[in-house]
Coordinates of C-alpha atoms in Angstrom, one line a residue:
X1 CA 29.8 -1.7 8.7
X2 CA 30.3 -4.7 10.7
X3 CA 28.6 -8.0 8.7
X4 CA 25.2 -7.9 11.5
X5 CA 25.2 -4.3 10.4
X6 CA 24.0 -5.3 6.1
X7 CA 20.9 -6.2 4.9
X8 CA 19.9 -7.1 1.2
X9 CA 16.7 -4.8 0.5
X10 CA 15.0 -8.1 -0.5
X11 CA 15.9 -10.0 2.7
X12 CA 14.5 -6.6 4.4
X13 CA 11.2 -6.7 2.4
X14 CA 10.6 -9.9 3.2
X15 CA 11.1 -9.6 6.6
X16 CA 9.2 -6.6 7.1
X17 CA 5.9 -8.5 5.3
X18 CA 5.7 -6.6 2.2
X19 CA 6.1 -9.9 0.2
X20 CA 4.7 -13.2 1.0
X21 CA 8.6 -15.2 0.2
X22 CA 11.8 -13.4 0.1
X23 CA 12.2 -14.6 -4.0
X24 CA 9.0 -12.5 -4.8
X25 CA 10.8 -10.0 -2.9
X26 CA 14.1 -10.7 -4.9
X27 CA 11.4 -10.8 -8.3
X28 CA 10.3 -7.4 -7.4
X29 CA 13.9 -5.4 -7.1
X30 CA 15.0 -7.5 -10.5
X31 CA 11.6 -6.2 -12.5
X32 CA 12.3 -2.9 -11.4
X33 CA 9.5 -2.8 -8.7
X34 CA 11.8 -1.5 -6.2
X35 CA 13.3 2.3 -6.3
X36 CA 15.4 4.3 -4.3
X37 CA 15.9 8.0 -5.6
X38 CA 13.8 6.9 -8.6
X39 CA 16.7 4.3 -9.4
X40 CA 15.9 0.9 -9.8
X41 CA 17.7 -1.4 -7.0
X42 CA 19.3 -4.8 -7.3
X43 CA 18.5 -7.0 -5.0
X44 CA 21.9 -7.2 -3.0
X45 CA 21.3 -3.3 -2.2
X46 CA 22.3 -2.5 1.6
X47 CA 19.5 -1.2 3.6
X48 CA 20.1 1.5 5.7
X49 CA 18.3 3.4 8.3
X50 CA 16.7 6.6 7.6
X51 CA 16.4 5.6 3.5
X52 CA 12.9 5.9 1.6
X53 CA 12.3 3.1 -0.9
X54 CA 9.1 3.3 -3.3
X55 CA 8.0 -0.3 -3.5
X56 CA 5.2 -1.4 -6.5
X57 CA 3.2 -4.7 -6.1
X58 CA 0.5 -5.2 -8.5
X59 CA -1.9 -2.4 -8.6
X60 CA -0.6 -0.9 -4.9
X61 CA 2.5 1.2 -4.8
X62 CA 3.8 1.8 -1.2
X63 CA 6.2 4.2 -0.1
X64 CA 8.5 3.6 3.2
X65 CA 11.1 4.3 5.2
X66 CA 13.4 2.1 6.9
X67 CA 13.2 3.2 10.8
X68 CA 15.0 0.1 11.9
X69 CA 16.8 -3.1 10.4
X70 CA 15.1 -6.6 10.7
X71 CA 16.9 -9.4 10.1
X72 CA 14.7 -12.1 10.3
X73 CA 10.7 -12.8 9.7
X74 CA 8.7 -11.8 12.7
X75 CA 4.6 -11.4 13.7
X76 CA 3.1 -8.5 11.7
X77 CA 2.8 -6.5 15.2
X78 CA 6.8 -6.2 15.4
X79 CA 7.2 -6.1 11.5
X80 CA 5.3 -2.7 11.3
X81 CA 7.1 -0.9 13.7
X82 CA 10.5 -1.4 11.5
X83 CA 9.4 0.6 8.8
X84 CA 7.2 4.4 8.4
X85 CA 4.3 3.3 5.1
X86 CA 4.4 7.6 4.0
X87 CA 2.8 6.9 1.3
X88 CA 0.6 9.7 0.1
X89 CA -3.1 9.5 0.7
X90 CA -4.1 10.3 -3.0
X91 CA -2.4 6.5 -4.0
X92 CA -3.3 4.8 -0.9
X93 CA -7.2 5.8 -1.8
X94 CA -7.0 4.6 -5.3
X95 CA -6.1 1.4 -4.5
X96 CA -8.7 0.9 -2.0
X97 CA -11.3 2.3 -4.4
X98 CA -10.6 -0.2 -7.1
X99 CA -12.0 -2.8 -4.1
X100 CA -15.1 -0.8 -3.4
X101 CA -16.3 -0.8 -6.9
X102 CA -19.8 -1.8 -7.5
X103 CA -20.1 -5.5 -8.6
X104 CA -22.8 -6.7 -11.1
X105 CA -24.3 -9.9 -10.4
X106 CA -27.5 -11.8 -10.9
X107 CA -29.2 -14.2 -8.8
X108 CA -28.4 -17.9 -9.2
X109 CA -31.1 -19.9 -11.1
X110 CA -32.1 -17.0 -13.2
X111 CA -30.3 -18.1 -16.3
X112 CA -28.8 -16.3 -19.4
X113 CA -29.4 -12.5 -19.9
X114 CA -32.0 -11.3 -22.4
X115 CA -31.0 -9.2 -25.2
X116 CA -32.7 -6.2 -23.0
X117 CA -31.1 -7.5 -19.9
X118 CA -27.3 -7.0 -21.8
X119 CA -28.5 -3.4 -23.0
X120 CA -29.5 -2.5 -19.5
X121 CA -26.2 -3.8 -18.0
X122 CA -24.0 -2.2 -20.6
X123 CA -25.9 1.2 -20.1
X124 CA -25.1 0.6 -16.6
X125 CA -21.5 0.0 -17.1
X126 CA -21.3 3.2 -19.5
X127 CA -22.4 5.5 -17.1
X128 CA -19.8 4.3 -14.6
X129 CA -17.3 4.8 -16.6
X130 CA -18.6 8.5 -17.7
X131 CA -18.4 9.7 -14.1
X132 CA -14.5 9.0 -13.9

């Protein structure tokens, strides 16, 4: 492989927009956040075309595969065209489900809950939590 030809997995995440600065990137791989045949990578792994990392960040786990190298950061609009996101739908619905959640909130100006008010919010929160 010719030296144009490498690319650090966390120079490649970075680029590719799945971290915000290539040191979260190089955070992730070190935490164990990054896997490749259910190995953990270092950071200084070679990317190669063709290879299916499974990338965690926070609550969101992502799997892709590397369709073509990027070596530097670009717009969003070239970014995802360098990689395939297969993850599968089950995970991909989780984690938007976790934003879709019903909020409780009361109205500004209305002041502390009652004792009834608590018992009626904590019912409501039980029976959430029951339909799981």
């Amino acid at each position: 492989m010719t030296e144009q030809e490498k690319l650090r997995i966390d120079k490649y995440l970075w680029a590719i927009r799945l971290f915000k600065t290539r040191s979260l990137a190089t955070e992730a791989c070190k935490a164990g956040r990054v896997k490749f045949n259910g190995q953990n990578l270092k950071p200084s792994a070679i990317v190669k075309p063709g290879d299916v990392y499974q990338v965690s960040k926070g609550i969101e786990k992502k799997v892709i595969e590397v369709v073509e190298l990027l070596y530097n950061r670009a717009e969003s609009k070239i970014a995802v065209t360098k990689y395939n996101d297969i993850t599968p739908v089950e995970e991909t619905h989780a984690y938007k489900s976790v934003f879709h959640a019903p909020t409780l909130k009361r109205d500004r100006g209305t002041g502390r809950p009652t004792k009834k008010d608590r018992r009626e919010t904590d019912d409501l929160i039980e029976g959430m939590s029951q339909e799981d």
